[in-house]
Amino acid sequence: MDALGVQDVLAAIDSGLTDWRKLAQPLMARFRTADAVSGAEFVAAVTRRAAASGYEIADIRLGPGYVDVALYTVHAETGRRQVTEQELTWAHAISALAAEHGLRAVPDEVTQIELVLDAPSVTASGPFWTALLTGDPDGTLVRDTIFDRTNRVPSMWFQPTDAHQVPRQRWHIDLWLAPEAAAGRIAAALKAGGKVFDDSHAPSYTVLVDPDGNRVCVCTAAGRI
């Protein structure tokens, strides 16, 4: 199936997928559970439903009081993680199962962290970081991003840059949030001593700096193509 554009996914969310939010790659939801048993039963129900239809859920994480579900399709030829019509269909089905099990969606809590490295050459640096982070150097570097097949570590994106001398800041994180959560999170960071470095691209992303000058990008799907 073809990948959907960000605006197509956002339109689907506005049209009924209110439990879900688009992050860097996945369509993601967080559901609150009353206890571990109810969460486990929900995970089992989702897994059984998906297995019966031949759909492989990208990532389900069960934790104390919550279940996180991330949906995406891995393109067979490019390896890119993308949201297709299939993910929209499954998002509806999973939300229905969550309601049946008495779970409550908290879409403003979804979060994804992506590591970002300024890199003049992905070809030079990519194999090193792929091998180090995943132990799988042959299959997880997709264009300019490293993905761990089993999602043990955050994805890592190589941000294009000209060659430059250390100690210019090379690393930062992209913190992906639901659009409605970004302003509150930014406000909390500013209250805690941070400053806005660049908000000219908000709400897609806002660059903050901590008291020592280290940068972080607060990212949302809003305003993206």
PDB file of C-alpha atoms in Angstrom:
ATOM      1  CA  MET A   1       0.000   0.000   0.000  1.00  0.00           C
ATOM      2  CA  ASP A   2       1.067   3.569  -0.656  1.00  0.00           C
ATOM      3  CA  ALA A   3       2.161   5.814   2.177  1.00  0.00           C
ATOM      4  CA  LEU A   4      -0.279   8.493   3.271  1.00  0.00           C
ATOM      5  CA  GLY A   5       0.805  12.101   3.567  1.00  0.00           C
ATOM      6  CA  VAL A   6       0.857  13.691   6.993  1.00  0.00           C
ATOM      7  CA  GLN A   7      -2.149  15.850   6.149  1.00  0.00           C
ATOM      8  CA  ASP A   8      -4.116  12.750   5.077  1.00  0.00           C
ATOM      9  CA  VAL A   9      -3.354  11.119   8.428  1.00  0.00           C
ATOM     10  CA  LEU A  10      -4.297  14.279  10.331  1.00  0.00           C
ATOM     11  CA  ALA A  11      -7.572  14.445   8.409  1.00  0.00           C
ATOM     12  CA  ALA A  12      -8.337  10.861   9.391  1.00  0.00           C
ATOM     13  CA  ILE A  13      -7.632  11.706  13.039  1.00  0.00           C
ATOM     14  CA  ASP A  14      -9.998  14.669  12.839  1.00  0.00           C
ATOM     15  CA  SER A  15     -12.635  12.481  11.180  1.00  0.00           C
ATOM     16  CA  GLY A  16     -12.850   9.866  13.907  1.00  0.00           C
ATOM     17  CA  LEU A  17      -9.466   8.489  14.962  1.00  0.00           C
ATOM     18  CA  THR A  18      -9.466  10.693  18.022  1.00  0.00           C
ATOM     19  CA  ASP A  19      -7.525   8.164  20.134  1.00  0.00           C
ATOM     20  CA  TRP A  20      -4.508   8.403  17.832  1.00  0.00           C
ATOM     21  CA  ARG A  21      -1.748  10.857  16.961  1.00  0.00           C
ATOM     22  CA  LYS A  22       0.827  10.954  14.146  1.00  0.00           C
ATOM     23  CA  LEU A  23       4.426  11.097  15.360  1.00  0.00           C
ATOM     24  CA  ALA A  24       7.693  10.940  13.386  1.00  0.00           C
ATOM     25  CA  GLN A  25       6.951   7.602  11.721  1.00  0.00           C
ATOM     26  CA  PRO A  26       4.113   5.796  13.498  1.00  0.00           C
ATOM     27  CA  LEU A  27       0.469   6.355  14.192  1.00  0.00           C
ATOM     28  CA  MET A  28       0.372   5.954  17.966  1.00  0.00           C
ATOM     29  CA  ALA A  29      -2.067   5.681  20.855  1.00  0.00           C
ATOM     30  CA  ARG A  30      -1.779   5.318  24.613  1.00  0.00           C
ATOM     31  CA  PHE A  31      -4.544   3.642  26.602  1.00  0.00           C
ATOM     32  CA  ARG A  32      -4.876   3.812  30.378  1.00  0.00           C
ATOM     33  CA  THR A  33      -5.627   0.535  32.153  1.00  0.00           C
ATOM     34  CA  ALA A  34      -7.184  -0.151  35.543  1.00  0.00           C
ATOM     35  CA  ASP A  35      -4.611  -2.831  36.340  1.00  0.00           C
ATOM     36  CA  ALA A  36      -2.032  -5.126  34.762  1.00  0.00           C
ATOM     37  CA  VAL A  37      -4.554  -7.867  34.049  1.00  0.00           C
ATOM     38  CA  SER A  38      -6.919  -5.638  32.075  1.00  0.00           C
ATOM     39  CA  GLY A  39      -3.966  -4.305  30.093  1.00  0.00           C
ATOM     40  CA  ALA A  40      -2.709  -7.802  29.341  1.00  0.00           C
ATOM     41  CA  GLU A  41      -6.165  -8.948  28.282  1.00  0.00           C
ATOM     42  CA  PHE A  42      -6.436  -6.007  25.890  1.00  0.00           C
ATOM     43  CA  VAL A  43      -3.005  -6.763  24.414  1.00  0.00           C
ATOM     44  CA  ALA A  44      -4.008 -10.398  23.953  1.00  0.00           C
ATOM     45  CA  ALA A  45      -7.260  -9.407  22.237  1.00  0.00           C
ATOM     46  CA  VAL A  46      -5.470  -7.055  19.849  1.00  0.00           C
ATOM     47  CA  THR A  47      -2.823  -9.669  19.095  1.00  0.00           C
ATOM     48  CA  ARG A  48      -5.391 -12.390  18.410  1.00  0.00           C
ATOM     49  CA  ARG A  49      -7.421 -10.121  16.122  1.00  0.00           C
ATOM     50  CA  ALA A  50      -4.339  -9.038  14.191  1.00  0.00           C
ATOM     51  CA  ALA A  51      -2.927 -12.569  13.884  1.00  0.00           C
ATOM     52  CA  ALA A  52      -6.234 -13.859  12.543  1.00  0.00           C
ATOM     53  CA  SER A  53      -6.136 -11.293   9.743  1.00  0.00           C
ATOM     54  CA  GLY A  54      -2.431 -11.564   8.991  1.00  0.00           C
ATOM     55  CA  TYR A  55      -1.605  -8.021  10.121  1.00  0.00           C
ATOM     56  CA  GLU A  56       1.525  -7.575  12.223  1.00  0.00           C
ATOM     57  CA  ILE A  57       1.205  -4.882  14.883  1.00  0.00           C
ATOM     58  CA  ALA A  58       4.407  -2.854  14.789  1.00  0.00           C
ATOM     59  CA  ASP A  59       4.837  -2.341  18.510  1.00  0.00           C
ATOM     60  CA  ILE A  60       2.737  -2.913  21.642  1.00  0.00           C
ATOM     61  CA  ARG A  61       4.153  -1.951  25.027  1.00  0.00           C
ATOM     62  CA  LEU A  62       2.457  -2.935  28.272  1.00  0.00           C
ATOM     63  CA  GLY A  63       3.480  -1.005  31.361  1.00  0.00           C
ATOM     64  CA  PRO A  64       2.115  -0.062  34.782  1.00  0.00           C
ATOM     65  CA  GLY A  65      -1.271   1.470  34.056  1.00  0.00           C
ATOM     66  CA  TYR A  66      -0.884   1.874  30.297  1.00  0.00           C
ATOM     67  CA  VAL A  67      -0.643   0.202  26.899  1.00  0.00           C
ATOM     68  CA  ASP A  68       1.137   1.961  24.024  1.00  0.00           C
ATOM     69  CA  VAL A  69       0.344   0.874  20.460  1.00  0.00           C
ATOM     70  CA  ALA A  70       2.371   2.055  17.455  1.00  0.00           C
ATOM     71  CA  LEU A  71       1.199   1.296  13.931  1.00  0.00           C
ATOM     72  CA  TYR A  72       3.169   1.500  10.694  1.00  0.00           C
ATOM     73  CA  THR A  73       4.017  -0.588   7.639  1.00  0.00           C
ATOM     74  CA  VAL A  74       7.607  -1.307   6.644  1.00  0.00           C
ATOM     75  CA  HIS A  75       7.953  -0.752   2.902  1.00  0.00           C
ATOM     76  CA  ALA A  76       9.170  -4.001   1.337  1.00  0.00           C
ATOM     77  CA  GLU A  77      11.722  -2.361  -0.956  1.00  0.00           C
ATOM     78  CA  THR A  78      12.913   0.774   0.848  1.00  0.00           C
ATOM     79  CA  GLY A  79      12.496  -0.335   4.463  1.00  0.00           C
ATOM     80  CA  ARG A  80      10.830   2.978   5.320  1.00  0.00           C
ATOM     81  CA  ARG A  81       8.261   3.037   8.115  1.00  0.00           C
ATOM     82  CA  GLN A  82       5.054   4.558   6.824  1.00  0.00           C
ATOM     83  CA  VAL A  83       1.379   4.942   7.639  1.00  0.00           C
ATOM     84  CA  THR A  84      -1.022   3.535   5.039  1.00  0.00           C
ATOM     85  CA  GLU A  85      -4.779   3.004   4.807  1.00  0.00           C
ATOM     86  CA  GLN A  86      -4.160  -0.322   6.527  1.00  0.00           C
ATOM     87  CA  GLU A  87      -2.990   1.451   9.681  1.00  0.00           C
ATOM     88  CA  LEU A  88      -6.088   3.653   9.709  1.00  0.00           C
ATOM     89  CA  THR A  89      -8.307   0.577   9.510  1.00  0.00           C
ATOM     90  CA  TRP A  90      -6.462  -1.077  12.373  1.00  0.00           C
ATOM     91  CA  ALA A  91      -6.500   2.042  14.487  1.00  0.00           C
ATOM     92  CA  HIS A  92     -10.308   2.003  14.352  1.00  0.00           C
ATOM     93  CA  ALA A  93     -10.370  -1.700  15.265  1.00  0.00           C
ATOM     94  CA  ILE A  94      -7.964  -1.281  18.188  1.00  0.00           C
ATOM     95  CA  SER A  95      -9.898   1.679  19.573  1.00  0.00           C
ATOM     96  CA  ALA A  96     -13.057  -0.438  19.489  1.00  0.00           C
ATOM     97  CA  LEU A  97     -11.303  -3.226  21.381  1.00  0.00           C
ATOM     98  CA  ALA A  98     -10.011  -0.727  23.934  1.00  0.00           C
ATOM     99  CA  ALA A  99     -13.560   0.493  24.557  1.00  0.00           C
ATOM    100  CA  GLU A 100     -14.771  -3.102  24.956  1.00  0.00           C
ATOM    101  CA  HIS A 101     -12.096  -3.697  27.604  1.00  0.00           C
ATOM    102  CA  GLY A 102     -12.836  -0.479  29.459  1.00  0.00           C
ATOM    103  CA  LEU A 103      -9.569   1.254  28.552  1.00  0.00           C
ATOM    104  CA  ARG A 104      -9.345   5.037  28.240  1.00  0.00           C
ATOM    105  CA  ALA A 105      -7.326   6.727  25.494  1.00  0.00           C
ATOM    106  CA  VAL A 106      -4.976   9.549  26.516  1.00  0.00           C
ATOM    107  CA  PRO A 107      -3.766  10.868  23.144  1.00  0.00           C
ATOM    108  CA  ASP A 108      -2.016  13.891  24.645  1.00  0.00           C
ATOM    109  CA  GLU A 109       0.444  11.515  26.373  1.00  0.00           C
ATOM    110  CA  VAL A 110       1.894   9.856  23.255  1.00  0.00           C
ATOM    111  CA  THR A 111       5.628  10.492  22.911  1.00  0.00           C
ATOM    112  CA  GLN A 112       8.474   9.491  20.626  1.00  0.00           C
ATOM    113  CA  ILE A 113      12.146  10.357  21.021  1.00  0.00           C
ATOM    114  CA  GLU A 114      14.419  10.396  17.985  1.00  0.00           C
ATOM    115  CA  LEU A 115      18.188  10.835  18.293  1.00  0.00           C
ATOM    116  CA  VAL A 116      19.604  13.358  15.827  1.00  0.00           C
ATOM    117  CA  LEU A 117      23.234  13.678  14.738  1.00  0.00           C
ATOM    118  CA  ASP A 118      24.575  16.445  12.481  1.00  0.00           C
ATOM    119  CA  ALA A 119      26.397  14.409   9.850  1.00  0.00           C
ATOM    120  CA  PRO A 120      28.206  15.475   6.687  1.00  0.00           C
ATOM    121  CA  SER A 121      28.196  11.847   5.487  1.00  0.00           C
ATOM    122  CA  VAL A 122      25.617   9.199   6.342  1.00  0.00           C
ATOM    123  CA  THR A 123      27.655   6.732   4.299  1.00  0.00           C
ATOM    124  CA  ALA A 124      30.662   7.237   6.547  1.00  0.00           C
ATOM    125  CA  SER A 125      28.947   7.366   9.944  1.00  0.00           C
ATOM    126  CA  GLY A 126      25.840   5.262   9.365  1.00  0.00           C
ATOM    127  CA  PRO A 127      27.368   1.770   9.546  1.00  0.00           C
ATOM    128  CA  PHE A 128      29.180   2.578  12.818  1.00  0.00           C
ATOM    129  CA  TRP A 129      26.062   3.813  14.619  1.00  0.00           C
ATOM    130  CA  THR A 130      23.892   1.072  13.142  1.00  0.00           C
ATOM    131  CA  ALA A 131      26.230  -1.640  14.367  1.00  0.00           C
ATOM    132  CA  LEU A 132      26.658  -0.007  17.765  1.00  0.00           C
ATOM    133  CA  LEU A 133      22.989   0.702  18.493  1.00  0.00           C
ATOM    134  CA  THR A 134      21.391  -2.395  16.986  1.00  0.00           C
ATOM    135  CA  GLY A 135      24.056  -5.028  16.392  1.00  0.00           C
ATOM    136  CA  ASP A 136      22.538  -5.445  12.931  1.00  0.00           C
ATOM    137  CA  PRO A 137      24.649  -3.410  10.490  1.00  0.00           C
ATOM    138  CA  ASP A 138      23.178  -4.828   7.296  1.00  0.00           C
ATOM    139  CA  GLY A 139      19.487  -4.128   7.539  1.00  0.00           C
ATOM    140  CA  THR A 140      18.474  -1.231   9.744  1.00  0.00           C
ATOM    141  CA  LEU A 141      19.985   1.884   8.102  1.00  0.00           C
ATOM    142  CA  VAL A 142      17.170   3.191   5.919  1.00  0.00           C
ATOM    143  CA  ARG A 143      18.288   6.180   3.842  1.00  0.00           C
ATOM    144  CA  ASP A 144      19.138   8.686   6.601  1.00  0.00           C
ATOM    145  CA  THR A 145      17.627   6.911   9.624  1.00  0.00           C
ATOM    146  CA  ILE A 146      18.554   3.923  11.785  1.00  0.00           C
ATOM    147  CA  PHE A 147      15.748   1.702  13.025  1.00  0.00           C
ATOM    148  CA  ASP A 148      16.150  -1.161  15.465  1.00  0.00           C
ATOM    149  CA  ARG A 149      14.082  -4.092  14.188  1.00  0.00           C
ATOM    150  CA  THR A 150      12.710  -4.813  17.669  1.00  0.00           C
ATOM    151  CA  ASN A 151      12.404  -1.174  18.826  1.00  0.00           C
ATOM    152  CA  ARG A 152      14.811  -1.522  21.752  1.00  0.00           C
ATOM    153  CA  VAL A 153      16.385   1.882  21.117  1.00  0.00           C
ATOM    154  CA  PRO A 154      15.059   5.153  19.648  1.00  0.00           C
ATOM    155  CA  SER A 155      15.423   5.743  15.926  1.00  0.00           C
ATOM    156  CA  MET A 156      18.425   7.842  14.935  1.00  0.00           C
ATOM    157  CA  TRP A 157      18.292  10.437  12.169  1.00  0.00           C
ATOM    158  CA  PHE A 158      21.343  11.859  10.416  1.00  0.00           C
ATOM    159  CA  GLN A 159      20.651  15.566   9.873  1.00  0.00           C
ATOM    160  CA  PRO A 160      22.523  16.843   6.813  1.00  0.00           C
ATOM    161  CA  THR A 161      25.199  19.417   7.574  1.00  0.00           C
ATOM    162  CA  ASP A 162      28.442  20.784   6.195  1.00  0.00           C
ATOM    163  CA  ALA A 163      31.637  19.414   7.663  1.00  0.00           C
ATOM    164  CA  HIS A 164      32.583  21.395  10.754  1.00  0.00           C
ATOM    165  CA  GLN A 165      34.961  21.339  13.669  1.00  0.00           C
ATOM    166  CA  VAL A 166      34.120  19.952  17.079  1.00  0.00           C
ATOM    167  CA  PRO A 167      32.966  21.255  19.622  1.00  0.00           C
ATOM    168  CA  ARG A 168      29.950  22.565  17.704  1.00  0.00           C
ATOM    169  CA  GLN A 169      26.908  20.713  19.068  1.00  0.00           C
ATOM    170  CA  ARG A 170      26.538  17.559  17.038  1.00  0.00           C
ATOM    171  CA  TRP A 171      23.808  15.740  18.954  1.00  0.00           C
ATOM    172  CA  HIS A 172      20.296  16.684  19.974  1.00  0.00           C
ATOM    173  CA  ILE A 173      17.007  14.882  20.472  1.00  0.00           C
ATOM    174  CA  ASP A 174      13.740  15.392  18.652  1.00  0.00           C
ATOM    175  CA  LEU A 175      10.896  15.046  21.131  1.00  0.00           C
ATOM    176  CA  TRP A 176       7.699  14.172  19.239  1.00  0.00           C
ATOM    177  CA  LEU A 177       4.442  14.996  20.999  1.00  0.00           C
ATOM    178  CA  ALA A 178       0.749  15.263  20.278  1.00  0.00           C
ATOM    179  CA  PRO A 179       0.080  18.775  18.916  1.00  0.00           C
ATOM    180  CA  GLU A 180      -2.117  19.684  21.882  1.00  0.00           C
ATOM    181  CA  ALA A 181       0.636  18.704  24.338  1.00  0.00           C
ATOM    182  CA  ALA A 182       3.497  20.716  22.840  1.00  0.00           C
ATOM    183  CA  ALA A 183       2.665  24.167  24.215  1.00  0.00           C
ATOM    184  CA  GLY A 184       2.312  22.911  27.776  1.00  0.00           C
ATOM    185  CA  ARG A 185       5.540  20.936  27.592  1.00  0.00           C
ATOM    186  CA  ILE A 186       7.414  23.932  26.178  1.00  0.00           C
ATOM    187  CA  ALA A 187       6.005  26.163  28.912  1.00  0.00           C
ATOM    188  CA  ALA A 188       7.137  23.704  31.568  1.00  0.00           C
ATOM    189  CA  ALA A 189      10.636  23.593  30.077  1.00  0.00           C
ATOM    190  CA  LEU A 190      10.863  27.387  29.980  1.00  0.00           C
ATOM    191  CA  LYS A 191       9.715  27.596  33.604  1.00  0.00           C
ATOM    192  CA  ALA A 192      12.443  25.111  34.489  1.00  0.00           C
ATOM    193  CA  GLY A 193      15.155  27.379  33.066  1.00  0.00           C
ATOM    194  CA  GLY A 194      15.090  26.778  29.314  1.00  0.00           C
ATOM    195  CA  LYS A 195      14.833  29.358  26.545  1.00  0.00           C
ATOM    196  CA  VAL A 196      13.351  29.429  23.057  1.00  0.00           C
ATOM    197  CA  PHE A 197      16.141  29.326  20.488  1.00  0.00           C
ATOM    198  CA  ASP A 198      13.959  29.281  17.354  1.00  0.00           C
ATOM    199  CA  ASP A 199      10.178  29.087  17.038  1.00  0.00           C
ATOM    200  CA  SER A 200       9.920  30.226  13.411  1.00  0.00           C
ATOM    201  CA  HIS A 201       8.826  26.753  12.326  1.00  0.00           C
ATOM    202  CA  ALA A 202       6.254  26.185  15.072  1.00  0.00           C
ATOM    203  CA  PRO A 203       4.053  24.200  15.440  1.00  0.00           C
ATOM    204  CA  SER A 204       6.034  21.708  13.319  1.00  0.00           C
ATOM    205  CA  TYR A 205       9.022  22.158  15.598  1.00  0.00           C
ATOM    206  CA  THR A 206      10.346  24.574  18.192  1.00  0.00           C
ATOM    207  CA  VAL A 207      14.014  24.616  19.176  1.00  0.00           C
ATOM    208  CA  LEU A 208      14.697  25.085  22.894  1.00  0.00           C
ATOM    209  CA  VAL A 209      17.969  25.371  24.772  1.00  0.00           C
ATOM    210  CA  ASP A 210      18.675  24.297  28.334  1.00  0.00           C
ATOM    211  CA  PRO A 211      20.584  26.582  30.765  1.00  0.00           C
ATOM    212  CA  ASP A 212      23.876  25.235  29.383  1.00  0.00           C
ATOM    213  CA  GLY A 213      22.906  25.957  25.777  1.00  0.00           C
ATOM    214  CA  ASN A 214      22.117  22.384  24.699  1.00  0.00           C
ATOM    215  CA  ARG A 215      19.399  22.238  22.071  1.00  0.00           C
ATOM    216  CA  VAL A 216      16.288  20.083  21.735  1.00  0.00           C
ATOM    217  CA  CYS A 217      13.523  20.162  19.141  1.00  0.00           C
ATOM    218  CA  VAL A 218       9.911  19.802  20.285  1.00  0.00           C
ATOM    219  CA  CYS A 219       8.191  18.333  17.212  1.00  0.00           C
ATOM    220  CA  THR A 220       4.594  17.722  16.157  1.00  0.00           C
ATOM    221  CA  ALA A 221       2.879  16.600  12.965  1.00  0.00           C
ATOM    222  CA  ALA A 222       1.006  19.905  12.716  1.00  0.00           C
ATOM    223  CA  GLY A 223       1.883  21.970   9.660  1.00  0.00           C
ATOM    224  CA  ARG A 224       3.783  19.163   7.923  1.00  0.00           C
ATOM    225  CA  ILE A 225       3.115  17.828   4.431  1.00  0.00           C
TER     226      ILE A 225
END
